[in-house]
PDB file of C-alpha atoms and ligand atoms in Angstrom:
ATOM      1  CA  MET A   1      17.538  21.640   6.192  1.00 86.00           C
ATOM      2  CA  SER A   2      18.821  18.351   7.434  1.00 92.00           C
ATOM      3  CA  ALA A   3      21.255  16.007   6.640  1.00 95.00           C
ATOM      4  CA  ARG A   4      19.611  12.096   6.164  1.00 95.00           C
ATOM      5  CA  ALA A   5      20.177   8.821   3.679  1.00 95.00           C
ATOM      6  CA  CYS A   6      17.428   8.795   1.771  1.00 97.00           C
ATOM      7  CA  PRO A   7      16.452   5.061   0.420  1.00 96.00           C
ATOM      8  CA  ALA A   8      15.021   6.283  -3.041  1.00 97.00           C
ATOM      9  CA  CYS A   9      18.325   8.317  -3.754  1.00 97.00           C
ATOM     10  CA  GLY A  10      20.860   5.654  -1.977  1.00 95.00           C
ATOM     11  CA  GLU A  11      22.918   8.556  -0.311  1.00 96.00           C
ATOM     12  CA  VAL A  12      22.610  11.321   2.125  1.00 97.00           C
ATOM     13  CA  THR A  13      20.331  14.318   1.273  1.00 97.00           C
ATOM     14  CA  ASP A  14      19.449  17.304   2.552  1.00 98.00           C
ATOM     15  CA  HIS A  15      15.678  16.770   4.091  1.00 97.00           C
ATOM     16  CA  ARG A  16      13.402  20.161   4.260  1.00 97.00           C
ATOM     17  CA  PHE A  17      11.142  19.880   7.731  1.00 96.00           C
ATOM     18  CA  ARG A  18       7.112  20.034   6.154  1.00 96.00           C
ATOM     19  CA  TYR A  19       4.778  19.885   9.177  1.00 92.00           C
ATOM     20  CA  HIS A  20       3.895  18.616  12.207  1.00 89.00           C
ATOM     21  CA  ARG A  21       1.157  16.069  12.061  1.00 88.00           C
ATOM     22  CA  ASN A  22       0.029  12.969  14.475  1.00 84.00           C
ATOM     23  CA  GLY A  23       2.551  14.087  17.014  1.00 82.00           C
ATOM     24  CA  CYS A  24       4.772  12.631  13.930  1.00 88.00           C
ATOM     25  CA  ASP A  25       7.561  15.637  12.032  1.00 91.00           C
ATOM     26  CA  ILE A  26       6.884  14.923   8.071  1.00 95.00           C
ATOM     27  CA  TRP A  27      10.638  15.659   6.419  1.00 97.00           C
ATOM     28  CA  GLN A  28      11.075  15.292   2.374  1.00 98.00           C
ATOM     29  CA  CYS A  29      13.978  14.732   0.509  1.00 98.00           C
ATOM     30  CA  ALA A  30      14.725  17.567  -1.415  1.00 97.00           C
ATOM     31  CA  ARG A  31      15.930  15.790  -4.249  1.00 97.00           C
ATOM     32  CA  CYS A  32      13.678  13.147  -4.928  1.00 97.00           C
ATOM     33  CA  GLY A  33      10.460  14.206  -2.926  1.00 98.00           C
ATOM     34  CA  LEU A  34      10.207  11.505  -0.699  1.00 98.00           C
ATOM     35  CA  GLY A  35       8.377  12.292   2.549  1.00 98.00           C
ATOM     36  CA  ARG A  36       8.822  10.422   5.868  1.00 96.00           C
ATOM     37  CA  ALA A  37       7.261   9.995   9.044  1.00 95.00           C
ATOM     38  CA  ASP A  38       9.726  10.657  12.103  1.00 91.00           C
ATOM     39  CA  THR A  39       7.778   8.232  14.635  1.00 84.00           C
ATOM     40  CA  ARG A  40       9.174   6.989  18.103  1.00 72.00           C
ATOM     41  CA  GLY A  41       7.925   4.107  19.924  1.00 57.00           C
ATOM     42  CA  PHE A  42       5.643   2.937  17.856  1.00 60.00           C
ATOM     43  CA  ASP A  43       4.725  -0.527  17.409  1.00 64.00           C
ATOM     44  CA  PRO A  44       3.405  -1.876  14.453  1.00 64.00           C
ATOM     45  CA  ARG A  45       2.451  -5.187  15.917  1.00 67.00           C
ATOM     46  CA  ALA A  46       0.134  -3.470  18.591  1.00 67.00           C
ATOM     47  CA  TYR A  47      -1.294  -1.667  16.298  1.00 67.00           C
ATOM     48  CA  TYR A  48      -2.909  -3.924  13.226  1.00 65.00           C
ATOM     49  CA  THR A  49      -5.133  -5.712  14.833  1.00 68.00           C
ATOM     50  CA  GLY A  50      -8.514  -6.740  14.029  1.00 67.00           C
ATOM     51  CA  GLU A  51      -9.277  -3.582  15.373  1.00 65.00           C
ATOM     52  CA  TYR A  52      -7.706  -1.584  12.864  1.00 65.00           C
ATOM     53  CA  PHE A  53     -10.133  -3.157   9.620  1.00 66.00           C
ATOM     54  CA  SER A  54     -13.544  -2.512  11.651  1.00 63.00           C
ATOM     55  CA  GLY A  55     -13.570   1.032  12.327  1.00 57.00           C
ATOM     56  CA  ALA A  56     -12.591   1.205  16.118  1.00 54.00           C
ATOM     57  CA  ARG A  57      -9.346   3.399  15.199  1.00 54.00           C
ATOM     58  CA  CYS A  58      -9.612   6.289  13.605  1.00 48.00           C
ATOM     59  CA  ASP A  59      -7.316   6.685  11.276  1.00 49.00           C
ATOM     60  CA  GLY A  60      -8.063   2.909   9.973  1.00 54.00           C
ATOM     61  CA  TYR A  61     -10.700   1.458   7.998  1.00 58.00           C
ATOM     62  CA  SER A  62     -14.365   1.623   8.302  1.00 55.00           C
ATOM     63  CA  ASP A  63     -15.479  -1.863   8.071  1.00 67.00           C
ATOM     64  CA  TYR A  64     -13.690  -3.010   5.594  1.00 73.00           C
ATOM     65  CA  PRO A  65     -15.542  -6.934   6.330  1.00 72.00           C
ATOM     66  CA  ALA A  66     -18.513  -5.098   4.280  1.00 76.00           C
ATOM     67  CA  ALA A  67     -17.120  -3.099   1.712  1.00 80.00           C
ATOM     68  CA  GLU A  68     -16.491  -6.675   0.225  1.00 86.00           C
ATOM     69  CA  PRO A  69     -18.567  -6.417  -2.748  1.00 86.00           C
ATOM     70  CA  VAL A  70     -17.108  -2.999  -3.958  1.00 86.00           C
ATOM     71  CA  LEU A  71     -13.522  -3.795  -3.118  1.00 88.00           C
ATOM     72  CA  ARG A  72     -14.005  -7.234  -4.903  1.00 92.00           C
ATOM     73  CA  ARG A  73     -14.913  -5.321  -8.176  1.00 91.00           C
ATOM     74  CA  GLU A  74     -12.102  -2.808  -7.614  1.00 90.00           C
ATOM     75  CA  PHE A  75      -9.738  -5.581  -7.369  1.00 95.00           C
ATOM     76  CA  ALA A  76     -11.505  -7.739 -10.289  1.00 96.00           C
ATOM     77  CA  ARG A  77     -10.083  -4.521 -12.421  1.00 95.00           C
ATOM     78  CA  SER A  78      -6.616  -4.847 -10.966  1.00 96.00           C
ATOM     79  CA  VAL A  79      -6.486  -9.002 -11.610  1.00 98.00           C
ATOM     80  CA  GLU A  80      -7.399  -7.744 -15.740  1.00 97.00           C
ATOM     81  CA  LEU A  81      -4.335  -5.223 -15.495  1.00 97.00           C
ATOM     82  CA  ILE A  82      -1.515  -7.809 -14.121  1.00 98.00           C
ATOM     83  CA  ARG A  83      -2.755 -10.023 -16.566  1.00 98.00           C
ATOM     84  CA  GLU A  84      -1.490  -7.946 -19.421  1.00 98.00           C
ATOM     85  CA  TYR A  85       1.639  -8.241 -17.667  1.00 98.00           C
ATOM     86  CA  ARG A  86       2.217 -11.810 -16.390  1.00 97.00           C
ATOM     87  CA  GLY A  87      -0.635 -13.915 -17.773  1.00 96.00           C
ATOM     88  CA  GLU A  88      -0.320 -17.083 -15.499  1.00 96.00           C
ATOM     89  CA  GLY A  89       2.193 -18.589 -12.474  1.00 98.00           C
ATOM     90  CA  ARG A  90       2.290 -18.030  -8.857  1.00 98.00           C
ATOM     91  CA  LEU A  91       0.697 -15.037  -7.496  1.00 98.00           C
ATOM     92  CA  LEU A  92       2.060 -13.225  -4.083  1.00 98.00           C
ATOM     93  CA  ASP A  93      -0.311 -10.638  -2.091  1.00 98.00           C
ATOM     94  CA  LEU A  94       1.719  -8.908   0.544  1.00 98.00           C
ATOM     95  CA  GLY A  95      -0.970  -7.061   3.275  1.00 97.00           C
ATOM     96  CA  CYS A  96      -3.607  -9.351   1.617  1.00 97.00           C
ATOM     97  CA  ALA A  97      -6.058  -8.133   4.401  1.00 95.00           C
ATOM     98  CA  TYR A  98      -9.558 -10.677   4.248  1.00 95.00           C
ATOM     99  CA  GLY A  99      -8.519 -11.542   0.623  1.00 97.00           C
ATOM    100  CA  PHE A 100     -10.604 -10.303  -1.429  1.00 96.00           C
ATOM    101  CA  PHE A 101      -7.835  -9.672  -4.003  1.00 97.00           C
ATOM    102  CA  LEU A 102      -6.423 -12.856  -3.794  1.00 98.00           C
ATOM    103  CA  GLN A 103     -10.356 -14.644  -4.376  1.00 97.00           C
ATOM    104  CA  GLU A 104     -10.274 -12.331  -7.634  1.00 98.00           C
ATOM    105  CA  ALA A 105      -6.832 -14.120  -8.274  1.00 98.00           C
ATOM    106  CA  ALA A 106      -7.322 -17.666  -7.992  1.00 98.00           C
ATOM    107  CA  PRO A 107      -9.062 -18.295 -11.279  1.00 98.00           C
ATOM    108  CA  TYR A 108      -6.236 -17.329 -13.326  1.00 98.00           C
ATOM    109  CA  TYR A 109      -2.484 -17.714 -10.989  1.00 98.00           C
ATOM    110  CA  ASP A 110      -1.697 -20.250  -7.754  1.00 98.00           C
ATOM    111  CA  VAL A 111      -2.115 -17.392  -5.058  1.00 98.00           C
ATOM    112  CA  ALA A 112      -0.528 -17.248  -1.515  1.00 98.00           C
ATOM    113  CA  GLY A 113      -0.800 -14.039   1.168  1.00 98.00           C
ATOM    114  CA  ILE A 114       1.077 -12.572   4.135  1.00 98.00           C
ATOM    115  CA  GLU A 115      -0.786 -10.461   6.629  1.00 97.00           C
ATOM    116  CA  LEU A 116       0.162  -9.582   9.419  1.00 95.00           C
ATOM    117  CA  ALA A 117      -3.204  -8.998  11.432  1.00 93.00           C
ATOM    118  CA  GLU A 118      -3.979 -12.244  12.870  1.00 94.00           C
ATOM    119  CA  GLU A 119      -7.367 -11.658  12.765  1.00 93.00           C
ATOM    120  CA  ALA A 120      -7.508 -11.524   9.031  1.00 94.00           C
ATOM    121  CA  ALA A 121      -5.106 -13.881   8.537  1.00 97.00           C
ATOM    122  CA  ALA A 122      -7.055 -16.526  10.207  1.00 97.00           C
ATOM    123  CA  TYR A 123     -10.548 -15.203   8.198  1.00 95.00           C
ATOM    124  CA  CYS A 124      -8.017 -15.802   5.014  1.00 97.00           C
ATOM    125  CA  ARG A 125      -7.536 -19.377   5.855  1.00 98.00           C
ATOM    126  CA  ARG A 126     -10.591 -20.193   6.600  1.00 97.00           C
ATOM    127  CA  SER A 127     -11.411 -18.813   3.256  1.00 96.00           C
ATOM    128  CA  GLY A 128      -9.247 -21.778   1.816  1.00 98.00           C
ATOM    129  CA  LEU A 129      -6.516 -19.297   0.981  1.00 98.00           C
ATOM    130  CA  ASN A 130      -3.057 -20.165   1.718  1.00 98.00           C
ATOM    131  CA  VAL A 131      -1.558 -17.200   3.854  1.00 98.00           C
ATOM    132  CA  LEU A 132       0.699 -16.813   6.158  1.00 98.00           C
ATOM    133  CA  SER A 133       0.733 -14.784   9.559  1.00 98.00           C
ATOM    134  CA  GLY A 134       3.397 -11.921   9.885  1.00 97.00           C
ATOM    135  CA  VAL A 135       5.589  -9.503   7.731  1.00 96.00           C
ATOM    136  CA  ALA A 136       7.548 -10.284   4.319  1.00 97.00           C
ATOM    137  CA  ASP A 137      10.449 -11.409   6.144  1.00 97.00           C
ATOM    138  CA  ASP A 138      12.897 -13.933   5.129  1.00 96.00           C
ATOM    139  CA  THR A 139      11.603 -16.534   6.804  1.00 97.00           C
ATOM    140  CA  ASN A 140       8.153 -16.422   5.053  1.00 98.00           C
ATOM    141  CA  MET A 141       9.007 -15.346   2.059  1.00 98.00           C
ATOM    142  CA  THR A 142      11.203 -18.627   1.748  1.00 97.00           C
ATOM    143  CA  ARG A 143       8.320 -20.509   2.737  1.00 97.00           C
ATOM    144  CA  ILE A 144       6.278 -19.069  -0.444  1.00 97.00           C
ATOM    145  CA  GLY A 145       9.042 -19.580  -2.733  1.00 97.00           C
ATOM    146  CA  GLU A 146       9.606 -17.976  -6.037  1.00 98.00           C
ATOM    147  CA  VAL A 147       6.605 -16.045  -7.773  1.00 98.00           C
ATOM    148  CA  ASP A 148       5.583 -14.280 -10.404  1.00 98.00           C
ATOM    149  CA  VAL A 149       3.669 -11.372  -9.354  1.00 98.00           C
ATOM    150  CA  ILE A 150       3.672  -9.770  -6.354  1.00 98.00           C
ATOM    151  CA  THR A 151       1.393  -6.881  -5.426  1.00 98.00           C
ATOM    152  CA  LEU A 152       1.007  -4.710  -2.561  1.00 98.00           C
ATOM    153  CA  PHE A 153      -2.088  -2.750  -2.439  1.00 97.00           C
ATOM    154  CA  ASP A 154      -1.829   0.531  -0.072  1.00 95.00           C
ATOM    155  CA  VAL A 155       1.133  -1.306   1.653  1.00 97.00           C
ATOM    156  CA  ILE A 156       4.341   0.220   0.917  1.00 97.00           C
ATOM    157  CA  GLU A 157       3.629   3.352   2.893  1.00 97.00           C
ATOM    158  CA  HIS A 158       3.204   0.895   6.073  1.00 94.00           C
ATOM    159  CA  LEU A 159       6.617  -0.553   5.907  1.00 95.00           C
ATOM    160  CA  PRO A 160       9.868   0.621   8.411  1.00 92.00           C
ATOM    161  CA  GLN A 161      12.170  -0.610   5.494  1.00 95.00           C
ATOM    162  CA  PRO A 162       9.926  -0.447   2.311  1.00 97.00           C
ATOM    163  CA  ARG A 163      13.231  -0.558  -0.181  1.00 97.00           C
ATOM    164  CA  ASP A 164      14.624  -3.639   2.089  1.00 97.00           C
ATOM    165  CA  THR A 165      11.412  -5.147   1.838  1.00 97.00           C
ATOM    166  CA  LEU A 166      11.277  -4.612  -2.351  1.00 98.00           C
ATOM    167  CA  ALA A 167      14.566  -5.874  -2.674  1.00 98.00           C
ATOM    168  CA  LEU A 168      13.101  -9.074  -0.838  1.00 98.00           C
ATOM    169  CA  CYS A 169      10.511  -8.999  -3.479  1.00 98.00           C
ATOM    170  CA  CYS A 170      12.978  -8.584  -5.863  1.00 97.00           C
ATOM    171  CA  ARG A 171      15.079 -11.901  -4.835  1.00 97.00           C
ATOM    172  CA  HIS A 172      11.636 -13.930  -4.735  1.00 98.00           C
ATOM    173  CA  LEU A 173      10.509 -12.907  -8.488  1.00 98.00           C
ATOM    174  CA  ARG A 174      11.224 -14.809 -11.235  1.00 97.00           C
ATOM    175  CA  PRO A 175      12.908 -13.292 -14.317  1.00 97.00           C
ATOM    176  CA  GLY A 176      10.753 -11.283 -16.027  1.00 97.00           C
ATOM    177  CA  GLY A 177       7.604 -11.615 -13.359  1.00 98.00           C
ATOM    178  CA  ILE A 178       6.473  -8.358 -11.968  1.00 98.00           C
ATOM    179  CA  ILE A 179       5.230  -6.304  -8.702  1.00 98.00           C
ATOM    180  CA  MET A 180       2.518  -4.637  -9.123  1.00 98.00           C
ATOM    181  CA  LEU A 181       1.869  -1.553  -6.364  1.00 98.00           C
ATOM    182  CA  THR A 182      -0.715   1.268  -5.261  1.00 97.00           C
ATOM    183  CA  THR A 183       0.649   4.204  -2.804  1.00 98.00           C
ATOM    184  CA  GLY A 184      -0.148   7.972  -2.597  1.00 98.00           C
ATOM    185  CA  ASP A 185       1.154  10.653  -4.553  1.00 98.00           C
ATOM    186  CA  PHE A 186       3.128  13.209  -2.402  1.00 98.00           C
ATOM    187  CA  ALA A 187       4.172  15.308  -5.583  1.00 98.00           C
ATOM    188  CA  SER A 188       0.738  15.721  -6.868  1.00 97.00           C
ATOM    189  CA  PRO A 189      -1.000  18.598  -6.774  1.00 97.00           C
ATOM    190  CA  VAL A 190      -3.991  17.339  -4.192  1.00 95.00           C
ATOM    191  CA  ALA A 191      -1.231  16.310  -1.512  1.00 96.00           C
ATOM    192  CA  ARG A 192       0.865  19.345  -2.439  1.00 96.00           C
ATOM    193  CA  LEU A 193      -1.922  21.698  -1.868  1.00 95.00           C
ATOM    194  CA  ALA A 194      -3.887  19.659   1.389  1.00 94.00           C
ATOM    195  CA  GLY A 195      -0.343  19.914   2.822  1.00 95.00           C
ATOM    196  CA  ALA A 196      -0.887  18.716   6.573  1.00 95.00           C
ATOM    197  CA  ARG A 197      -4.519  17.929   5.939  1.00 93.00           C
ATOM    198  CA  TRP A 198      -4.089  15.707   2.866  1.00 95.00           C
ATOM    199  CA  ARG A 199      -5.945  12.553   3.425  1.00 90.00           C
ATOM    200  CA  LEU A 200      -2.724  10.190   3.116  1.00 94.00           C
ATOM    201  CA  MET A 201      -1.147  12.176   5.646  1.00 95.00           C
ATOM    202  CA  THR A 202      -1.996   9.657   8.386  1.00 92.00           C
ATOM    203  CA  PRO A 203       1.059   8.390  10.836  1.00 92.00           C
ATOM    204  CA  PRO A 204       2.006   7.071  12.345  1.00 88.00           C
ATOM    205  CA  GLN A 205      -0.001   4.532  10.004  1.00 88.00           C
ATOM    206  CA  HIS A 206       2.055   5.585   7.158  1.00 94.00           C
ATOM    207  CA  LEU A 207       5.352   6.265   7.352  1.00 95.00           C
ATOM    208  CA  TRP A 208       6.748   7.035   4.122  1.00 98.00           C
ATOM    209  CA  TYR A 209       5.458   9.589   1.276  1.00 98.00           C
ATOM    210  CA  PHE A 210       6.530   8.600  -1.871  1.00 98.00           C
ATOM    211  CA  THR A 211       6.693  10.398  -5.690  1.00 98.00           C
ATOM    212  CA  PRO A 212       7.067   8.830  -8.820  1.00 97.00           C
ATOM    213  CA  GLN A 213      10.585  10.290  -9.146  1.00 97.00           C
ATOM    214  CA  SER A 214      11.676   8.015  -5.775  1.00 98.00           C
ATOM    215  CA  MET A 215       9.791   5.127  -7.008  1.00 98.00           C
ATOM    216  CA  ARG A 216      11.908   5.567 -10.615  1.00 97.00           C
ATOM    217  CA  GLY A 217      15.142   5.894  -7.775  1.00 97.00           C
ATOM    218  CA  ILE A 218      14.417   2.732  -5.684  1.00 97.00           C
ATOM    219  CA  ALA A 219      13.333   0.474  -9.045  1.00 97.00           C
ATOM    220  CA  ALA A 220      16.667   1.675 -10.616  1.00 96.00           C
ATOM    221  CA  SER A 221      18.329   1.143  -7.542  1.00 96.00           C
ATOM    222  CA  LEU A 222      17.025  -2.760  -7.497  1.00 96.00           C
ATOM    223  CA  GLY A 223      17.490  -3.324 -11.355  1.00 95.00           C
ATOM    224  CA  LEU A 224      13.901  -3.190 -11.614  1.00 97.00           C
ATOM    225  CA  SER A 225      12.633  -1.739 -14.845  1.00 96.00           C
ATOM    226  CA  LEU A 226       9.200   0.797 -13.999  1.00 96.00           C
ATOM    227  CA  VAL A 227       7.101  -0.568 -17.095  1.00 96.00           C
ATOM    228  CA  ARG A 228       3.784   1.742 -15.558  1.00 97.00           C
ATOM    229  CA  CYS A 229       2.946   4.785 -13.454  1.00 97.00           C
ATOM    230  CA  ASP A 230      -0.272   6.163 -13.461  1.00 96.00           C
ATOM    231  CA  HIS A 231      -3.061   7.925 -11.502  1.00 97.00           C
ATOM    232  CA  PRO A 232      -6.381   5.331 -12.157  1.00 94.00           C
ATOM    233  CA  GLY A 233      -9.527   6.013 -10.587  1.00 90.00           C
ATOM    234  CA  LYS A 234     -10.950   3.697  -7.835  1.00 84.00           C
ATOM    235  CA  LEU A 235     -14.167   2.582  -6.777  1.00 84.00           C
ATOM    236  CA  VAL A 236     -14.238   3.785  -3.039  1.00 82.00           C
ATOM    237  CA  PRO A 237     -17.021   2.362  -0.603  1.00 82.00           C
ATOM    238  CA  LEU A 238     -19.417   5.068   0.339  1.00 84.00           C
ATOM    239  CA  SER A 239     -18.836   4.569   3.730  1.00 81.00           C
ATOM    240  CA  LEU A 240     -14.873   5.314   3.535  1.00 80.00           C
ATOM    241  CA  ILE A 241     -16.017   8.605   1.942  1.00 82.00           C
ATOM    242  CA  LEU A 242     -18.030   8.920   4.689  1.00 83.00           C
ATOM    243  CA  PHE A 243     -15.454   8.151   7.435  1.00 80.00           C
ATOM    244  CA  GLN A 244     -12.614  10.164   5.811  1.00 77.00           C
ATOM    245  CA  LEU A 245     -14.598  13.503   5.558  1.00 82.00           C
ATOM    246  CA  ARG A 246     -16.464  13.045   9.323  1.00 82.00           C
ATOM    247  CA  ARG A 247     -12.263  12.772   9.804  1.00 77.00           C
ATOM    248  CA  MET A 248     -11.429  15.450   8.210  1.00 76.00           C
ATOM    249  CA  LEU A 249     -14.064  17.796   9.458  1.00 82.00           C
ATOM    250  CA  GLY A 250     -12.761  16.720  12.769  1.00 77.00           C
ATOM    251  CA  LEU A 251     -16.163  14.936  13.428  1.00 72.00           C
ATOM    252  CA  GLY A 252     -14.551  11.624  14.477  1.00 62.00           C
ATOM    253  CA  GLY A 253     -15.108   8.423  13.112  1.00 55.00           C
ATOM    254  CA  SER A 254     -17.807   6.252  13.043  1.00 58.00           C
ATOM    255  CA  SER A 255     -18.528   3.392  10.428  1.00 56.00           C
ATOM    256  CA  ILE A 256     -21.901   3.190   8.496  1.00 59.00           C
ATOM    257  CA  THR A 257     -22.155   0.156   7.054  1.00 61.00           C
ATOM    258  CA  ALA A 258     -25.097   0.617   5.116  1.00 64.00           C
ATOM    259  CA  ALA A 259     -22.935   2.707   2.752  1.00 72.00           C
ATOM    260  CA  SER A 260     -20.412  -0.166   2.739  1.00 76.00           C
ATOM    261  CA  HIS A 261     -21.588  -1.706  -0.791  1.00 79.00           C
ATOM    262  CA  ILE A 262     -22.324   1.066  -2.530  1.00 82.00           C
ATOM    263  CA  GLY A 263     -19.090   1.991  -4.599  1.00 84.00           C
ATOM    264  CA  ILE A 264     -18.336   5.872  -5.868  1.00 83.00           C
ATOM    265  CA  PRO A 265     -15.757   5.948  -8.704  1.00 86.00           C
ATOM    266  CA  VAL A 266     -13.313   8.663  -7.694  1.00 86.00           C
ATOM    267  CA  ASN A 267     -10.324  10.082  -9.191  1.00 92.00           C
ATOM    268  CA  LEU A 268      -8.143  12.401  -7.156  1.00 92.00           C
ATOM    269  CA  PHE A 269      -4.704  11.809  -8.736  1.00 95.00           C
ATOM    270  CA  ASP A 270      -3.511  11.536  -5.921  1.00 96.00           C
ATOM    271  CA  ALA A 271      -2.557   8.113  -6.178  1.00 96.00           C
ATOM    272  CA  MET A 272      -0.800   5.952  -8.021  1.00 97.00           C
ATOM    273  CA  ARG A 273       0.088   2.460  -9.577  1.00 97.00           C
ATOM    274  CA  ILE A 274       2.799   1.580 -10.217  1.00 98.00           C
ATOM    275  CA  VAL A 275       4.492  -1.634 -12.312  1.00 98.00           C
ATOM    276  CA  LEU A 276       8.266  -2.909 -11.877  1.00 98.00           C
ATOM    277  CA  ARG A 277       9.559  -5.354 -13.569  1.00 98.00           C
ATOM    278  CA  LYS A 278      12.367  -8.070 -12.953  1.00 97.00           C
ATOM    279  CA  SER A 279      14.574  -7.973 -16.249  1.00 92.00           C
ATOM    280  CA  ILE A 280      15.223 -11.427 -18.010  1.00 88.00           C
ATOM    281  CA  PRO A 281      19.028 -12.130 -17.816  1.00 83.00           C
TER     282      PRO A 281
HETATM  283 ZN1   ZN B   1      15.781  11.039  -1.954  1.00 86.09          ZN
END
C-alpha cells in the first residue's frame, strides 16, 4: 500500500500495487478502483506520430486508415446516440485521428476536432475538416469556443491529467451540453481475470484505467451529471483483432490490410461508454 492523491476521489487515498507491465508499475486506488501507470521519461509528442496509427508500433493501431469503412459504421451508431441527448449545435472531437467520426457527425453538427498526431491532423484538414493540431489545452479550446457536444473516443486513458482535461471541457461546454467518452472498465470481470494481460493494459500508451465508480467521482467533482454508463458492443476491424491476438500470443505485430474492411461485432463487456451532462443553471 502507498498513499497517493487520487484525481477521482479528490483526496489522498491508499493505493495497491497491482503488477508490473511494459516497464511501468500499475497502482490502483483502494477506494474507487482507478488504476494508473507510473511512467518516467515518457514523451507523448515523440510517441503519437503517423507510425502509431499504421501498425509500426506493436502497441498502436494496425493500419487505422484502411479500417475506415468499419470505423465509420461504428461511429455512425455513436452519432445516433449523441443525437438523443443533444440534437444540434457545435460538436468537438478530442483525439479525432483521421476525422472519420467527424465526417459521420458533420450532417447534424457544426464539427471541429483536436488531434496530436500531426499527420492525422493534416489529413483531416485536407479532407475539409476544421481540426487543430495539438492537445486540448486552454489555447486550442479558446480557439474552438463554446460547444454543445464533446467526444473522447478511447482517448481519456491516454491523457496525463484526465480530470483537468474534463474540467477544461466542462468550462467550454454550453449549459445542457454533453460529454460522451469511451474507455476500458478496469472493474469488469474480463479486466480482473486477465490482470496484467488485459488487452487494454498497455502502458505507457494507456496511463489510466477507469472504473464506473471512479468516473462517477470525477463527474460529481466537476458538477456534471452522469446520465449514461453502459458496456456496448462494437464493430471491430478483423485486422485489429488479429493484431491484438498476435501481440497477446507474443508473435509481434504485423498489419493485415485485407482484414481491415471486415467488421466483427464484439462485446467483452470490458469497455464502457459514458455520457456526462452539464447542468442548466
Ligand atoms: Zn480513488
